[in-house]
CSV table of C-alpha atoms in Angstrom, one decimal:
chain,number,residue,atom,x,y,z
A,1,MET,CA,-61.5,49.9,73.6
A,2,ALA,CA,-59.1,47.4,71.6
A,3,ARG,CA,-55.6,47.0,72.4
A,4,PHE,CA,-53.0,47.5,70.2
A,5,ARG,CA,-50.7,43.8,69.4
A,6,TYR,CA,-48.1,43.7,67.4
A,7,ALA,CA,-48.4,40.6,65.6
A,8,TYR,CA,-44.0,40.5,64.9
A,9,GLN,CA,-43.2,41.9,68.5
A,10,LYS,CA,-41.2,39.0,69.0
A,11,VAL,CA,-38.7,39.8,65.8
A,12,VAL,CA,-38.9,43.3,67.0
A,13,ASP,CA,-37.7,42.3,70.5
A,14,LEU,CA,-35.1,39.8,69.1
A,15,LYS,CA,-33.6,42.7,67.0
A,16,SER,CA,-33.1,44.7,69.7
A,17,SER,CA,-31.3,42.1,71.6
A,18,GLU,CA,-29.2,41.9,68.1
A,19,LYS,CA,-28.5,45.3,68.4
A,20,THR,CA,-27.8,45.3,72.0
A,21,GLN,CA,-25.7,42.4,71.7
A,22,ALA,CA,-23.5,43.8,68.9
A,23,GLU,CA,-23.1,47.1,70.8
A,24,TRP,CA,-21.1,44.6,73.7
A,25,LEU,CA,-19.3,43.4,70.9
A,26,LEU,CA,-18.1,47.1,69.5
A,27,SER,CA,-17.7,47.6,73.1
A,28,ALA,CA,-15.3,44.6,73.5
A,29,ALA,CA,-13.3,45.2,70.3
A,30,LEU,CA,-12.7,49.1,71.2
A,31,GLY,CA,-11.3,48.2,74.6
A,32,ILE,CA,-9.1,46.0,73.3
A,33,LEU,CA,-7.9,48.4,71.0
A,34,HIS,CA,-7.6,50.6,74.1
A,35,SER,CA,-5.3,48.3,75.5
A,36,GLU,CA,-3.4,47.6,72.5
A,37,GLU,CA,-2.6,51.4,72.2
A,38,SER,CA,-1.8,51.8,75.5
A,39,THR,CA,0.5,48.8,75.2
A,40,LEU,CA,2.2,50.7,72.4
A,41,GLN,CA,3.0,53.7,74.1
A,42,LYS,CA,4.3,51.9,77.1
A,43,LEU,CA,6.8,50.5,74.6
A,44,TYR,CA,7.9,54.0,73.2
A,45,GLU,CA,8.2,54.8,76.5
A,46,GLU,CA,10.5,52.4,77.7
A,47,ARG,CA,12.4,52.5,74.3
A,48,ALA,CA,12.5,56.4,74.6
A,49,GLU,CA,14.4,55.6,78.3
A,50,TRP,CA,16.6,52.9,76.9
A,51,CYS,CA,17.5,55.0,74.0
A,52,GLN,CA,18.5,57.6,76.6
A,53,ARG,CA,20.5,55.6,79.2
A,54,LEU,CA,22.2,54.2,76.1
A,55,GLN,CA,23.1,57.6,74.9
A,56,ASP,CA,24.7,58.3,78.6
A,57,ALA,CA,26.6,54.9,79.0
A,58,SER,CA,28.2,56.3,75.2
A,59,GLN,CA,29.5,59.6,76.8
A,60,THR,CA,31.0,57.8,79.7
A,61,ALA,CA,33.3,55.0,80.3
A,62,VAL,CA,31.1,52.3,80.0
A,63,PRO,CA,32.1,48.7,78.9
A,64,LEU,CA,31.0,48.0,75.4
A,65,SER,CA,29.6,44.7,76.1
A,66,GLU,CA,27.3,46.7,78.6
A,67,ILE,CA,26.9,49.1,75.2
A,68,LEU,CA,26.1,46.1,73.5
A,69,VAL,CA,23.3,44.5,76.0
A,70,MET,CA,21.8,47.7,75.6
A,71,GLN,CA,21.3,48.2,71.9
A,72,GLN,CA,20.4,44.5,71.9
A,73,TYR,CA,17.0,45.1,74.4
A,74,VAL,CA,16.6,48.8,72.0
A,75,ASP,CA,16.4,46.5,69.1
A,76,HIS,CA,14.2,43.9,70.7
A,77,LEU,CA,12.3,46.8,72.0
A,78,ASP,CA,11.7,47.8,68.2
A,79,VAL,CA,10.8,44.1,67.2
A,80,CYS,CA,8.0,44.5,69.9
A,81,ILE,CA,6.7,47.6,68.7
A,82,MET,CA,6.3,46.5,65.0
A,83,ARG,CA,4.3,43.8,66.3
A,84,LYS,CA,2.7,45.6,68.6
A,85,LEU,CA,1.4,48.3,65.4
A,86,THR,CA,0.6,45.0,63.4
A,87,ASP,CA,-1.7,43.8,66.5
A,88,ILE,CA,-3.1,47.6,66.8
A,89,LYS,CA,-4.0,47.4,62.8
A,90,LYS,CA,-5.7,43.8,63.6
A,91,ALA,CA,-7.8,45.2,66.2
A,92,GLN,CA,-8.5,48.6,64.3
A,93,ARG,CA,-9.9,46.0,61.7
A,94,GLU,CA,-11.8,44.7,64.1
A,95,VAL,CA,-13.4,47.7,65.4
A,96,ASP,CA,-14.3,48.7,62.0
A,97,GLU,CA,-16.2,45.3,61.4
A,98,ARG,CA,-18.2,45.6,64.7
A,99,ARG,CA,-19.2,49.2,63.6
A,100,ALA,CA,-20.4,48.0,60.4
A,101,PHE,CA,-22.0,45.1,62.4
A,102,LEU,CA,-23.4,47.4,64.6
A,103,SER,CA,-24.9,49.6,61.8
A,104,ASP,CA,-26.6,46.8,59.9
A,105,LYS,CA,-28.1,45.3,63.5
A,106,MET,CA,-29.2,49.1,64.0
A,107,LYS,CA,-31.0,49.9,60.5
A,108,ASP,CA,-32.7,46.4,60.7
A,109,GLU,CA,-34.1,47.2,64.3
A,110,LYS,CA,-34.6,50.4,62.6
A,111,VAL,CA,-36.8,48.9,59.8
A,112,TRP,CA,-38.4,46.6,62.0
A,113,LEU,CA,-39.5,49.5,64.5
A,114,LYS,CA,-40.8,51.6,61.5
A,115,SER,CA,-43.4,48.8,60.3
A,116,LYS,CA,-44.7,48.5,64.0
A,117,GLU,CA,-45.4,52.2,63.7
A,118,ARG,CA,-47.0,52.0,60.6
A,119,ALA,CA,-49.0,48.9,61.9
A,120,LEU,CA,-49.9,50.7,65.3
A,121,ASP,CA,-51.1,53.8,62.9
A,122,ARG,CA,-53.4,51.6,60.7
A,123,PHE,CA,-55.0,50.1,63.9
A,124,ARG,CA,-55.3,53.5,65.1
A,125,ALA,CA,-56.9,54.6,62.0
A,126,VAL,CA,-59.1,51.3,62.4
A,127,VAL,CA,-60.3,52.5,65.7
A,128,GLN,CA,-60.6,56.0,65.2
A,129,LEU,CA,-63.1,54.9,62.2
A,130,LYS,CA,-65.2,52.6,64.6
A,131,GLU,CA,-65.7,54.9,67.0
A,132,GLN,CA,-66.8,57.8,64.3
A,133,ASN,CA,-69.2,54.7,62.9
A,134,GLU,CA,-70.5,54.3,66.2
A,135,LEU,CA,-70.9,58.2,66.9
A,136,ASP,CA,-72.4,58.3,63.5
A,137,GLU,CA,-75.1,55.7,64.2
A,138,LEU,CA,-76.0,57.2,67.8
A,139,ALA,CA,-76.8,60.4,66.0
A,140,THR,CA,-78.4,58.8,63.4
A,141,VAL,CA,-80.8,57.3,65.9
A,142,ARG,CA,-81.2,60.1,67.5
A,143,PHE,CA,-82.2,61.8,64.9
A,144,ILE,CA,-84.6,59.1,63.5
A,145,VAL,CA,-86.0,58.4,66.9
A,146,PRO,CA,-87.8,61.7,68.5
A,147,ALA,CA,-87.4,62.3,72.2
A,148,PRO,CA,-90.7,61.0,74.3
């Protein structure tokens, strides 16, 4: 029996490889996004801690210079939080782009796999037709040539 060989198998393999690569890129982008979000959470926690310290210091007899230093640090944390929010937006855009890229690669791979599947169906139909013709020929020869 004949064996099926798809002429564009290398293209199918390439499309599959491209999809895998796109998955890796998306995974890396998601990792960066989660890292940025984790850092932002830590900044929020640190800011809350320093705000509490500032509140406690303002209720006790602490020199004004220390309160000003604490307030400056809280202001610095606010700036860091704003920068981190910008970084998160950038990372989210990157994730969205990678997701769209992966979606395109998955569609592309699916098209080629569907093409391969259709070629396999055509191949099977041809093989089945040949087998049926051979069986018909055997039956015809048997019917025409009587048994001795």
